[in-house]
Short mmCIF file of C-alpha atoms in Angstrom, two decimals:
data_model
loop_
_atom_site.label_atom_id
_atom_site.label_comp_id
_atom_site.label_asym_id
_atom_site.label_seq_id
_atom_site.Cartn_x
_atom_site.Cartn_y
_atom_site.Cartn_z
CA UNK K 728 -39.84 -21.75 32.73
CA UNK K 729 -43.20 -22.63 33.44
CA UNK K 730 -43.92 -25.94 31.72
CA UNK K 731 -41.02 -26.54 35.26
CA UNK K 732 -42.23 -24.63 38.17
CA UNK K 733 -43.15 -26.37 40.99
CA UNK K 734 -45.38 -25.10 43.55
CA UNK K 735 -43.75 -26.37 46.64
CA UNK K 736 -40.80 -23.62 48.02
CA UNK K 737 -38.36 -25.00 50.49
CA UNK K 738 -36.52 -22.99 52.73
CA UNK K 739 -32.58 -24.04 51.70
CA UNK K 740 -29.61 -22.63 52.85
CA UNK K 741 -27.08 -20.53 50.50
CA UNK K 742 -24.14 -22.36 52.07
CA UNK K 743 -25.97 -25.21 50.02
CA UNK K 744 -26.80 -23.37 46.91
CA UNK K 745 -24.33 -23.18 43.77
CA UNK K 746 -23.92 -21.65 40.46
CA UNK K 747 -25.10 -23.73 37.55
CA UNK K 748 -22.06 -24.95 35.41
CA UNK K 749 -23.60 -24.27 32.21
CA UNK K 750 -25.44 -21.70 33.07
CA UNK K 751 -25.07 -19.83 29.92
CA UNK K 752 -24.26 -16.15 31.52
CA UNK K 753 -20.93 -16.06 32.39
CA UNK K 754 -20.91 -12.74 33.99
CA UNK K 755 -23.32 -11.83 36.13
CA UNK K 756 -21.97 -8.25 36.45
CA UNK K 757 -21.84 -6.18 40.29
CA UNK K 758 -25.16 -7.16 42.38
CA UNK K 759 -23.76 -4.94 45.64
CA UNK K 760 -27.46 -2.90 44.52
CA UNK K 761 -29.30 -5.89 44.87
CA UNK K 762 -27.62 -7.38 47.76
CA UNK K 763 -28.03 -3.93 49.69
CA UNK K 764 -31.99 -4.55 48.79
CA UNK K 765 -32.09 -8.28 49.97
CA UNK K 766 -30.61 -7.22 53.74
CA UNK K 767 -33.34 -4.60 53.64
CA UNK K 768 -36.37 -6.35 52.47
CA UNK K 769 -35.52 -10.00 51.87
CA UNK K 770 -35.66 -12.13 49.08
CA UNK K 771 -38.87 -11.51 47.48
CA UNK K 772 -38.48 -14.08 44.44
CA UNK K 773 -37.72 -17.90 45.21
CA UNK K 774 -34.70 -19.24 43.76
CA UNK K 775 -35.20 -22.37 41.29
CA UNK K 776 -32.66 -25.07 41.97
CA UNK K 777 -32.45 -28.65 41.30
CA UNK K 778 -30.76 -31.39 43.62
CA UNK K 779 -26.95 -32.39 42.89
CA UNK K 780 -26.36 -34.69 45.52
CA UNK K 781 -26.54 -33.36 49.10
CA UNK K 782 -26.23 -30.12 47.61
CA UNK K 783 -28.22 -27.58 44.97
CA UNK K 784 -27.70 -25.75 41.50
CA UNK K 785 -29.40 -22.75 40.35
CA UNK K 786 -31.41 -22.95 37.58
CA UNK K 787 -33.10 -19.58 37.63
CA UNK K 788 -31.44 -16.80 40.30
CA UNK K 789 -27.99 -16.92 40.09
CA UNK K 790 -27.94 -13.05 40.37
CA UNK K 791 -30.31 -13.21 43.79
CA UNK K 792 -27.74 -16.48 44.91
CA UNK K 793 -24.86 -13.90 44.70
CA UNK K 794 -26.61 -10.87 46.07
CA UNK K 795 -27.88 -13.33 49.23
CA UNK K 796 -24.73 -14.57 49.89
CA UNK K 797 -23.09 -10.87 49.82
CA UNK K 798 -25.77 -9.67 51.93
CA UNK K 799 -25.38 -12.83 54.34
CA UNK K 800 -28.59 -14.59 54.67
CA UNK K 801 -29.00 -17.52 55.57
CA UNK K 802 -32.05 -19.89 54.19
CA UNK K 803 -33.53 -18.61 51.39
CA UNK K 804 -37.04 -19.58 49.84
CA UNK K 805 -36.62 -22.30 46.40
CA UNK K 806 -38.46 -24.14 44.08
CA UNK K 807 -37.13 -27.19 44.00
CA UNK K 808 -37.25 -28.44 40.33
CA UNK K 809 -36.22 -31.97 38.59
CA UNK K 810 -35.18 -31.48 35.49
CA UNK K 811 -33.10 -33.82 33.20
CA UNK K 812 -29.61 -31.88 32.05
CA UNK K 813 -31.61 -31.28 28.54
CA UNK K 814 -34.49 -29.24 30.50
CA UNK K 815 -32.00 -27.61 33.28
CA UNK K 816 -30.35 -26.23 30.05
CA UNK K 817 -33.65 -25.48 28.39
CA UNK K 818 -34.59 -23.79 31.22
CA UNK K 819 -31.92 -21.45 31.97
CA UNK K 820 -32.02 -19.99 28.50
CA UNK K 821 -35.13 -19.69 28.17
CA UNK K 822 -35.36 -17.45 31.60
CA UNK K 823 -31.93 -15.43 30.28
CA UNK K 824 -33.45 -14.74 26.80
CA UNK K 825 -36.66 -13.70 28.19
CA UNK K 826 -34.73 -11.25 30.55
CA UNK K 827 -32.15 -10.31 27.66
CA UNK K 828 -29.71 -11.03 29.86
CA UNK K 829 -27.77 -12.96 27.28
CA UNK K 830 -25.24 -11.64 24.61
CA UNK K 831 -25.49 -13.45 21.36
CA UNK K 832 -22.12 -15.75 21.84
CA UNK K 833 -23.59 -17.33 25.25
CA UNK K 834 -26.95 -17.57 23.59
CA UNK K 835 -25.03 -19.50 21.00
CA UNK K 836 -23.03 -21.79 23.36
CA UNK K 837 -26.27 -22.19 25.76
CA UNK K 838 -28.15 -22.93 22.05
CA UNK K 839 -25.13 -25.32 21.11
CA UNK K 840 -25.50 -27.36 24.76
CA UNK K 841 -29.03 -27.96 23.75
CA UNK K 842 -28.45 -29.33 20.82
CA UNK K 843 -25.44 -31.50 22.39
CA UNK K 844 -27.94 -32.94 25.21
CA UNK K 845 -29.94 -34.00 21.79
CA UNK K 846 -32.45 -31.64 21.52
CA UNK K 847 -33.55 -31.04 17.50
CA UNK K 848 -33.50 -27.45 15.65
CA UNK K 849 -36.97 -27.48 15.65
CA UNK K 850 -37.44 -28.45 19.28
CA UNK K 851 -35.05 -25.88 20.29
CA UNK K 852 -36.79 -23.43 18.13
CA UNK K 853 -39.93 -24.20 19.35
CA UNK K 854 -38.99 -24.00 23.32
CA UNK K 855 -37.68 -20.58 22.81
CA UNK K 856 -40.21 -18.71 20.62
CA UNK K 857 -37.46 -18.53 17.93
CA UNK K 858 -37.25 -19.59 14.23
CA UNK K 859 -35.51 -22.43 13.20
CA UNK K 860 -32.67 -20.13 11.38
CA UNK K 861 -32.35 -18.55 14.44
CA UNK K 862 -31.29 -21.24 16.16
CA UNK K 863 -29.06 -22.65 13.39
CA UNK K 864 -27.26 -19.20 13.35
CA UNK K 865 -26.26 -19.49 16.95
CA UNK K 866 -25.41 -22.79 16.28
CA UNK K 867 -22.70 -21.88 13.63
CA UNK K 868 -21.55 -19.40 15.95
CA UNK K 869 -20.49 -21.14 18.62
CA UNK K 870 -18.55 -23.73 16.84
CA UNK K 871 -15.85 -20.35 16.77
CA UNK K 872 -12.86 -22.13 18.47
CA UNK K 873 -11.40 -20.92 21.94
CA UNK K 874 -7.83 -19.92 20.16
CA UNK K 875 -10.27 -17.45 18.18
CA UNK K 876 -12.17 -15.93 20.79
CA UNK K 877 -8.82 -15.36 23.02
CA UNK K 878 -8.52 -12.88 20.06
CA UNK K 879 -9.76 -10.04 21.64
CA UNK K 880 -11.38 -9.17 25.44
CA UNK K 881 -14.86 -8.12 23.99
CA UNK K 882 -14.96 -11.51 21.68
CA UNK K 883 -18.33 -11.87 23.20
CA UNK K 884 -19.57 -8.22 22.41
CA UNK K 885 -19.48 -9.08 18.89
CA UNK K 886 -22.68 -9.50 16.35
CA UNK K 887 -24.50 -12.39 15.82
CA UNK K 888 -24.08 -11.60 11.72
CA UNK K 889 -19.98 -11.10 12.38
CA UNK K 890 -20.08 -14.30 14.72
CA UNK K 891 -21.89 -15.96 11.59
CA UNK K 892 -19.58 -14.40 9.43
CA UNK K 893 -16.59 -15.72 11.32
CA UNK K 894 -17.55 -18.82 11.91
CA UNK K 895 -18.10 -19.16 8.07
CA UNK K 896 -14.36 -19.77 7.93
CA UNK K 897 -14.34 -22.99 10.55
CA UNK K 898 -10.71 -24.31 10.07
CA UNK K 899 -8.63 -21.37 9.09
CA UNK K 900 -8.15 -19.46 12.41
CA UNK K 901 -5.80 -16.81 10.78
CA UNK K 902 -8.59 -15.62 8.66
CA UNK K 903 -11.07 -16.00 11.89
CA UNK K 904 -8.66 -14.18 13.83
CA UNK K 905 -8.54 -11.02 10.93
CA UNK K 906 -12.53 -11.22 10.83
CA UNK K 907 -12.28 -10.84 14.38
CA UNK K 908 -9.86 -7.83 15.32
CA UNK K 909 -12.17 -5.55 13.10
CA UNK K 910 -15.11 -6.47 14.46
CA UNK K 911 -17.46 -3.65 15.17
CA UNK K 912 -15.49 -1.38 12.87
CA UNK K 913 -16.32 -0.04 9.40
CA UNK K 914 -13.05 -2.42 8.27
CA UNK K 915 -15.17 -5.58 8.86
CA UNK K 916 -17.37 -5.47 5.99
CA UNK K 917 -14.11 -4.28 3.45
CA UNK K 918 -11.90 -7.70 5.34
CA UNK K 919 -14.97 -9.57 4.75
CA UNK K 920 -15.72 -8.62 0.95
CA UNK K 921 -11.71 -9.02 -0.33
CA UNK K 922 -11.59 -12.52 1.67
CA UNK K 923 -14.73 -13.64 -0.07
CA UNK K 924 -13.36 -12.15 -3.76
CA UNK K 925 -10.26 -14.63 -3.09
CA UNK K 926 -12.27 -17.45 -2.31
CA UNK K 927 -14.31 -16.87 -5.47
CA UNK K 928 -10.91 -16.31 -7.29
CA UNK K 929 -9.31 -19.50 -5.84
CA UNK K 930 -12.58 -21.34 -7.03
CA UNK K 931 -12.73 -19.96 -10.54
CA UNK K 932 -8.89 -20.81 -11.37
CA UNK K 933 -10.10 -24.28 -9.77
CA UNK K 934 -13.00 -24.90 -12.09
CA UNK K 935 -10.48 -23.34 -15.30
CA UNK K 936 -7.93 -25.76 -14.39
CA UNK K 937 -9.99 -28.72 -14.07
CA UNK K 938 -11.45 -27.84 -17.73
CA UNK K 939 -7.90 -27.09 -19.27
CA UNK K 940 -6.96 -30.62 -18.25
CA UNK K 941 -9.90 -32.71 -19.72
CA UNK K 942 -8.37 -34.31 -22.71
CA UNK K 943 -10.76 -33.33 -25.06
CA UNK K 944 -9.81 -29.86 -24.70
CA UNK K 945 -6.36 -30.79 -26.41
CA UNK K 946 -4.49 -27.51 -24.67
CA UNK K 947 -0.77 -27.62 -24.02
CA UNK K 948 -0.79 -27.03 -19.92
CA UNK K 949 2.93 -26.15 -19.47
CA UNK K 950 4.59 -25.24 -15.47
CA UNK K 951 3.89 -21.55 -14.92
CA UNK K 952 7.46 -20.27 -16.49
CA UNK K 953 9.89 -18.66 -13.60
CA UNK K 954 10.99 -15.86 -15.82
CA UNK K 955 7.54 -14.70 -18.37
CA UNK K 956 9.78 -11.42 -19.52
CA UNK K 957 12.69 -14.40 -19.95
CA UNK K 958 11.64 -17.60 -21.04
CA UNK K 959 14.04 -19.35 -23.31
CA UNK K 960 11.12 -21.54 -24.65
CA UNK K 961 7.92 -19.83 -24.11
CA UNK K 962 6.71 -16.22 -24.79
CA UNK K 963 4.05 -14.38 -23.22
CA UNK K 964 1.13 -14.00 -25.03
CA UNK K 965 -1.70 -12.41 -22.61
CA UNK K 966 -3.31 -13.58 -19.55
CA UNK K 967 -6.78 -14.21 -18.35
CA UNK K 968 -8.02 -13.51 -15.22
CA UNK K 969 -11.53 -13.80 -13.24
CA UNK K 970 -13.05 -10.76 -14.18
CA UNK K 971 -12.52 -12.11 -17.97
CA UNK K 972 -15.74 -14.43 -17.59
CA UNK K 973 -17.54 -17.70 -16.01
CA UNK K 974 -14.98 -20.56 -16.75
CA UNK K 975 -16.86 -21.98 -19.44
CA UNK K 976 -16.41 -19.03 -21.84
CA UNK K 977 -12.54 -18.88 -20.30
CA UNK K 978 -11.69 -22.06 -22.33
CA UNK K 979 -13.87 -20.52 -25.39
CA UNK K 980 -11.80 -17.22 -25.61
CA UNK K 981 -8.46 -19.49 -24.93
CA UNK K 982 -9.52 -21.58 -27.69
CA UNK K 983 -10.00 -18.81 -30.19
CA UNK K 984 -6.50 -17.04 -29.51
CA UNK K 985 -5.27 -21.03 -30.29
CA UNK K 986 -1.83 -20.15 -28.00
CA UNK K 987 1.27 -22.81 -28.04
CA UNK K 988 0.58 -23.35 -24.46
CA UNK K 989 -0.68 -21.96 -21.20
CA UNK K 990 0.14 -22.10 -17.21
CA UNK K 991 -1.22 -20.96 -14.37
CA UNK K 992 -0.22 -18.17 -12.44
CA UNK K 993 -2.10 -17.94 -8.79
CA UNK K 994 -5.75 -16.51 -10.35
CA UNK K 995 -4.50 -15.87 -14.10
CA UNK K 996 -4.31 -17.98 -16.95
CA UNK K 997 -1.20 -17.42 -19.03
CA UNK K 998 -1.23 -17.70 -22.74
CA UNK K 999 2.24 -18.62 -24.68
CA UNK K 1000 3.64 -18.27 -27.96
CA UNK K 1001 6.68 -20.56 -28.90
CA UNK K 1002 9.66 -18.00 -29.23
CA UNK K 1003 11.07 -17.93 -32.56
CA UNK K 1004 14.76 -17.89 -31.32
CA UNK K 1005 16.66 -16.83 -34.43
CA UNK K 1006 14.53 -13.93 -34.44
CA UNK K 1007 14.96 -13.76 -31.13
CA UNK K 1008 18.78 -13.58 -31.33
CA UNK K 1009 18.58 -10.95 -34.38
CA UNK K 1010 16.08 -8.39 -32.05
CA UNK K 1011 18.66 -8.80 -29.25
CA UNK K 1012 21.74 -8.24 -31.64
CA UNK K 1013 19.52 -5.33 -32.65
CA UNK K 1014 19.09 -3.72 -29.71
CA UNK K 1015 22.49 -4.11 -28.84
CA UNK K 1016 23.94 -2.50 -31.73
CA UNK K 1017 21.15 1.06 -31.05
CA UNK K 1018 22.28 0.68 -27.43
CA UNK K 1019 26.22 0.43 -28.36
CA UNK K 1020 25.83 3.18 -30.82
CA UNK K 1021 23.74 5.25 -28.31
CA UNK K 1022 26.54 4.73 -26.15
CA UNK K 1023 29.24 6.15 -28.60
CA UNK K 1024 27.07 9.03 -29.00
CA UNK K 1025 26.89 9.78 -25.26
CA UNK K 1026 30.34 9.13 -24.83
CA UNK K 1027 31.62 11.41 -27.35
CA UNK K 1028 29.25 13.88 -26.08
CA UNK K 1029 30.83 14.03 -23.01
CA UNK K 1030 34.17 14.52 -24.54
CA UNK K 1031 33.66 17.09 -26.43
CA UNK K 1032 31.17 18.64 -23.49
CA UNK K 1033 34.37 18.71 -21.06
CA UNK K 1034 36.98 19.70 -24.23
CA UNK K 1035 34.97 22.61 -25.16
CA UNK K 1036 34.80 24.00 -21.94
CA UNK K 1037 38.24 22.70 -20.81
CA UNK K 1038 39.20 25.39 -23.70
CA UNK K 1039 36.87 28.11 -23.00
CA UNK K 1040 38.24 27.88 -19.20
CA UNK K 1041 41.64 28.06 -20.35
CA UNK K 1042 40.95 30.50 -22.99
CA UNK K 1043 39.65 33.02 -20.31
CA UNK K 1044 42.36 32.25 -17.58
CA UNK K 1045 45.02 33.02 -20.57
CA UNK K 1046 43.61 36.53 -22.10
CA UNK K 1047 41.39 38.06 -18.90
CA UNK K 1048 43.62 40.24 -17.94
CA UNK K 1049 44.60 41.59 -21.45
CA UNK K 1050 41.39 42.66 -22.10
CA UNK K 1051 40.18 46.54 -21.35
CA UNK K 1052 38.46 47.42 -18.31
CA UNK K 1053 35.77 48.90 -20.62
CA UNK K 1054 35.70 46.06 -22.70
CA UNK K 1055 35.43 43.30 -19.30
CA UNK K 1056 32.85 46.10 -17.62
CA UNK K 1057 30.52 45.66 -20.87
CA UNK K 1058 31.04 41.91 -20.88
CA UNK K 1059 30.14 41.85 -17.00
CA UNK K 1060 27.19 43.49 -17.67
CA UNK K 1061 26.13 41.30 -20.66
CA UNK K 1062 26.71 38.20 -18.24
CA UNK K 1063 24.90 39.11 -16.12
CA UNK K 1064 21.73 40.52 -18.32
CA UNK K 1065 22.25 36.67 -19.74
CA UNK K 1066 22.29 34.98 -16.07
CA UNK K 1067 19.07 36.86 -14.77
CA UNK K 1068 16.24 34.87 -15.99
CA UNK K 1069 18.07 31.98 -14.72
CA UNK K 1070 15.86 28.69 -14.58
CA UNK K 1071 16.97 28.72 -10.88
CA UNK K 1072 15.68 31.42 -8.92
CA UNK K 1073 18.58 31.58 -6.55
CA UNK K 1074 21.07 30.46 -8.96
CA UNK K 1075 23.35 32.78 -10.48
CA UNK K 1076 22.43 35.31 -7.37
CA UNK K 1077 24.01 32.73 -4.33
CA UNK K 1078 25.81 34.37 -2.24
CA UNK K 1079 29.90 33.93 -2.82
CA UNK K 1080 30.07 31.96 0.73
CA UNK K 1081 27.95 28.92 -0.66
CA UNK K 1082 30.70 27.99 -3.25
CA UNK K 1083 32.73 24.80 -2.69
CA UNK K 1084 34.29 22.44 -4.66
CA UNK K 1085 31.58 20.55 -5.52
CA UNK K 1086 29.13 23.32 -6.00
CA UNK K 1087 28.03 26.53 -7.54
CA UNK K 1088 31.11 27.43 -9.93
CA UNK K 1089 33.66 26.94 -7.24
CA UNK K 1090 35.50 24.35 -9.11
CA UNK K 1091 34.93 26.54 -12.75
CA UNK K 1092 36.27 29.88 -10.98
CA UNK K 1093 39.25 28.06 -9.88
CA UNK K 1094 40.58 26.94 -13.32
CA UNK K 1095 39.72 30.19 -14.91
CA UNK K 1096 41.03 32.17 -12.50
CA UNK K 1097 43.97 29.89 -11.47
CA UNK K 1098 43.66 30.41 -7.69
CA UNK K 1099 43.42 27.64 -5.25
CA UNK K 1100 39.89 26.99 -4.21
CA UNK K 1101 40.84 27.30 -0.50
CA UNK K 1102 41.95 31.16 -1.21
CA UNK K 1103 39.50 31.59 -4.05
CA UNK K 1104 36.66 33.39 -1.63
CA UNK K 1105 39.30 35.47 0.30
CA UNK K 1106 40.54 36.61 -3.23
CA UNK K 1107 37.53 37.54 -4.57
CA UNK K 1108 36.19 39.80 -1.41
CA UNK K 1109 39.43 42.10 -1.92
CA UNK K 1110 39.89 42.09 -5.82
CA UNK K 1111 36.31 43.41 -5.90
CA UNK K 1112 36.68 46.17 -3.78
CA UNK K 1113 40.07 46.64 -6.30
CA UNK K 1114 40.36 49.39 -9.70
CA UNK K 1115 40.34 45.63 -11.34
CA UNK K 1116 36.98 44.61 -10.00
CA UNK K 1117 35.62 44.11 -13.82
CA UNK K 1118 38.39 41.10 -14.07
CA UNK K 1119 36.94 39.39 -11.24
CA UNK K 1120 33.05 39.76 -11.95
CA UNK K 1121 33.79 38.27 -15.40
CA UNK K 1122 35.50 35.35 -13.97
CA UNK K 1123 32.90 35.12 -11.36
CA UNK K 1124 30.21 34.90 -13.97
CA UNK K 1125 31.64 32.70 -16.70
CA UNK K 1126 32.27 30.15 -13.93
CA UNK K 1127 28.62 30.05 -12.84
CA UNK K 1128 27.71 29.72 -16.47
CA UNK K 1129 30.44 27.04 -16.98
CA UNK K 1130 29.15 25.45 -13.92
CA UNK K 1131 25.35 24.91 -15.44
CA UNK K 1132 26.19 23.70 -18.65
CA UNK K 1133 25.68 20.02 -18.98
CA UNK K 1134 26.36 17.34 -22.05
CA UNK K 1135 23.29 16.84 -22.67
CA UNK K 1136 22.31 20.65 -22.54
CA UNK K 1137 24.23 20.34 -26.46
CA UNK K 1138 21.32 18.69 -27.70
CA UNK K 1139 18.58 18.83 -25.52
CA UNK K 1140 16.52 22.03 -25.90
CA UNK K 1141 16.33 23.45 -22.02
CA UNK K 1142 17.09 27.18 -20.13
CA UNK K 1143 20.56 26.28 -20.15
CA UNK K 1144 21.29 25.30 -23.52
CA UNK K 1145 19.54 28.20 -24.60
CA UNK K 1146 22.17 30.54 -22.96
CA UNK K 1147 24.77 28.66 -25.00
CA UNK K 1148 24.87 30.65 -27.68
CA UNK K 1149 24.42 34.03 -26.13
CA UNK K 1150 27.58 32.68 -23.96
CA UNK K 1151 29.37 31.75 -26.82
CA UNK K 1152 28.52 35.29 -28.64
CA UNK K 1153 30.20 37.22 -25.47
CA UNK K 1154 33.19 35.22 -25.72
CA UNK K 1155 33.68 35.38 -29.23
CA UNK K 1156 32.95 39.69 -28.76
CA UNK K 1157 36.00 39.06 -26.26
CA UNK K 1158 38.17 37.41 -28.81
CA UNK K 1159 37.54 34.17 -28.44
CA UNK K 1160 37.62 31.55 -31.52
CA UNK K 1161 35.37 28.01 -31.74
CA UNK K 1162 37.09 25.29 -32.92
CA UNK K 1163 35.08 23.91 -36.12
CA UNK K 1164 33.82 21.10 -33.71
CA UNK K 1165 32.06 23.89 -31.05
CA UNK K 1166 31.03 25.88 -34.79
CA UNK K 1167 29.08 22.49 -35.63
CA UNK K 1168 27.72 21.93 -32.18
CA UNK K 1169 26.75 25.15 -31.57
CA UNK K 1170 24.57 25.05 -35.30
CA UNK K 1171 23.28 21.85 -34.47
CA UNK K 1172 21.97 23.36 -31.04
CA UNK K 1173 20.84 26.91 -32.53
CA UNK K 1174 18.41 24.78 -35.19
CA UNK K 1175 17.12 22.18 -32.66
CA UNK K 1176 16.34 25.91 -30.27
CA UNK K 1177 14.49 27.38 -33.73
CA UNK K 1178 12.78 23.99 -34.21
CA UNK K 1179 11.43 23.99 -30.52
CA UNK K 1180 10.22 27.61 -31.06
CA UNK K 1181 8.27 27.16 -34.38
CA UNK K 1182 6.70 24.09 -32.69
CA UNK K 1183 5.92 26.14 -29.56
CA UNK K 1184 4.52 29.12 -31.71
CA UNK K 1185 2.42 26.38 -33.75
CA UNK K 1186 1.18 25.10 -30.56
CA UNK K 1187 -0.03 28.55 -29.24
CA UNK K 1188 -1.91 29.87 -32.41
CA UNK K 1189 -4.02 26.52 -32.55
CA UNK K 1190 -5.11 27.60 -28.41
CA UNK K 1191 -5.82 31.02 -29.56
CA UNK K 1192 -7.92 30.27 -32.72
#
């Protein structure tokens, strides 16, 4: 402020005295301190002030203006300056910046008045002790719009790089506004580095497109299809995407693959083959036939799943209770040796209370036992406590057994389907007879659980060695 001090002080009035409109520190924070020392001692620095009118504006002081008027004095010594709006501006940034009394975004707006008034970069630069960078930083800062800064509270706590940053993206205020809530957090830098990636995605599919139309290229640029997986015309051939190369070496690689057409996607190139419809139709017909014919296959699965045990069931309801008590207490045992290393932990063991009809053998003890699933618990508790006990606990068994067994435990190679022909064994010891169909099921399974077990041996000998 020098090059503008006068020497003359005149005694002026606060009454007189106002704030400087654009003076570039909008908060000049609690001064009761100060004020408390100006009713003690006086003001021992003149204000500088220049005339508006009949009146005065602060150029350096507004801090000691406040405090004076809190503290209630009266005249108070000033330089009285003139000064053009350019140097009035010049020189209340320059005192601020010397005083770091500034934060970075009213630097930038003071820095941004300068150059409005039509001060240069370099003059600007020059006035300030700064480098010209400097000043064209700030610059770019404050052209941050006010729908941006309303963002947040602390808008003007924020760095002079994240205030460059932000201001980077002048005209697209939802991608300010992003850059701006993370500001000052470890998120900034991650926001920052994925919205610059799109921007050099959006420019790279930019510069491939322009190339893919030049007509010397000769490539068939087709809409990007609706349905890839489904086109009736086109068929996907590959894609290529920015991480694939520089533009130039995009059309080269497209080139060599020679594809019918391509499209473009957001940032991929797709490449298309024409689809070769009669083939097309034959593949389909194809699959349809090994889906129709895996569909027969479940279907009679599940047929003979719930016929089989629809018989065993019925089988065991029918000759139960013709069978010896030694005969059903060595068959209870033998269930139950073949239920303990159950895949389930809790499985076979679940208490008698948790069946229902929709779980845990309820429904399976019911048809082999022929008593209503309502009265099936009651009529357990007191036949086991009975001389027939045996009858029961073999029911009770077979049931949970029956209730495990699953289609697809005939040909799939699991805990369960292992038990099947231990189960069947017992059943068979009790008298019962497999139809041919369960005699071919049941050899199908017993190879498929050898097969597994060579396999598994195989497996473990080539760890060991």
């Amino acid at each position: 402020m020098s090059n503008y001090q006068s020497d003359q002080i005149k005694l002026i009035n606060t009454s007189l005295i106002d704030p400087h409109p654009d003076n570039p520190r909008k908060n000049i924070g609690d001064v009761t301190d100060l004020a408390a020392s100006i009713k003690t001692n006086g003001l021992l620095t003149p204000l500088s002030v220049v005339p508006n009118g009949s009146r005065y504006r602060v150029i350096a002081g507004h801090r000691r203006l406040a405090a004076c008027k809190q503290a209630g004095t009266g005249a108070v010594p000033c330089f009285v300056l003139d000064l053009d709006p350019l140097q009035q501006l010049e020189a209340m940034i320059t005192e601020n910046c010397q005083r770091e009394q500034l934060t970075a975004l009213e630097e930038a707006d003071a820095i941004q008045g300068m150059l409005d008034l039509g001060a240069t970069t370099a003059s600007v630069a020059h006035r300030l002790g700064r480098s010209a960078d400097y000043v064209r930083d700030r610059a770019k800062a404050a052209s941050i719009k006010t729908e941006v800064r309303a963002t947040r509270d602390d808008f003007g706590q924020i760095s002079i790089g994240q205030l460059v940053a932000i201001a980077r993206y002048d005209g697209q205020p939802d991608r300010q506004k992003k850059l701006a809530q993370a500001a000052g957090t470890s998120n900034f830098d991650y926001i920052l580095r994925n919205i610059e990636r799109d921007d050099r995605d959006r420019q790279w599919i930019e510069s491939v497109a322009a190339l893919l139309v030049e007509p010397d290229n000769g490539f068939n640029l087709i809409p990007d299809p609706e349905e890839p997986c489904s086109d009736p015309e086109w068929r996907y051939a590959g894609c290529m995407f920015p991480s694939t190369g520089i533009p130039e070496e995009i059309i080269e690689k497209i080139r060599e693959q020679n594809p019918a057409a391509v499209s473009i996607h957001m940032e991929h190139v797709y490449l298309w083959t024409r689809r070769d419809k009669t083939a097309d139709a034959e593949k389909e017909a194809r699959r349809a036939a090994e889906q129709a014919e895996r569909d027969a296959r479940r279907h009679a699965l599940e047929e003979y799943a719930a016929a089989s045990a629809d018989k065993r069931m019925a089988w065991l309801h029918a000759n139960l209770h013709g069978i010896k008590r030694d005969k059903l207490i060595e068959t209870t045992a033998r269930l139950g040796l073949l239920q303990i290393i159950d895949p389930d932990p809790q499985g076979y063991t679940l208490a008698l209370s948790t069946w229902n009809g929709a779980a845990c053998g309820g429904e399976q003890f019911a048809t082999i036992s022929g008593i209503e699933p309502e009265r099936a618990l009651a009529e357990l508790r007191y036949h086991l406590d009975e001389p027939d006990w045996s009858v029961w606990a073999v029911q009770i068994l077979a049931a949970r057994i029956e209730w495990f067994i699953d289609p697809t435990d005939w040909t799939t190679v699991n805990d369960t389907s292992r038990r099947i022909p231990g189960y069947y064994q017992i059943l068979q010891d009790l008298g019962y007879t497999p139809t041919d169909d369960e005699t071919s099921h049941l050899d199908q399974l017993i190879a498929a659980i050898s097969e597994a077990d060579s396999d598994e041996n195989e497996e473990d000998e080539e760890n060991n060695q």
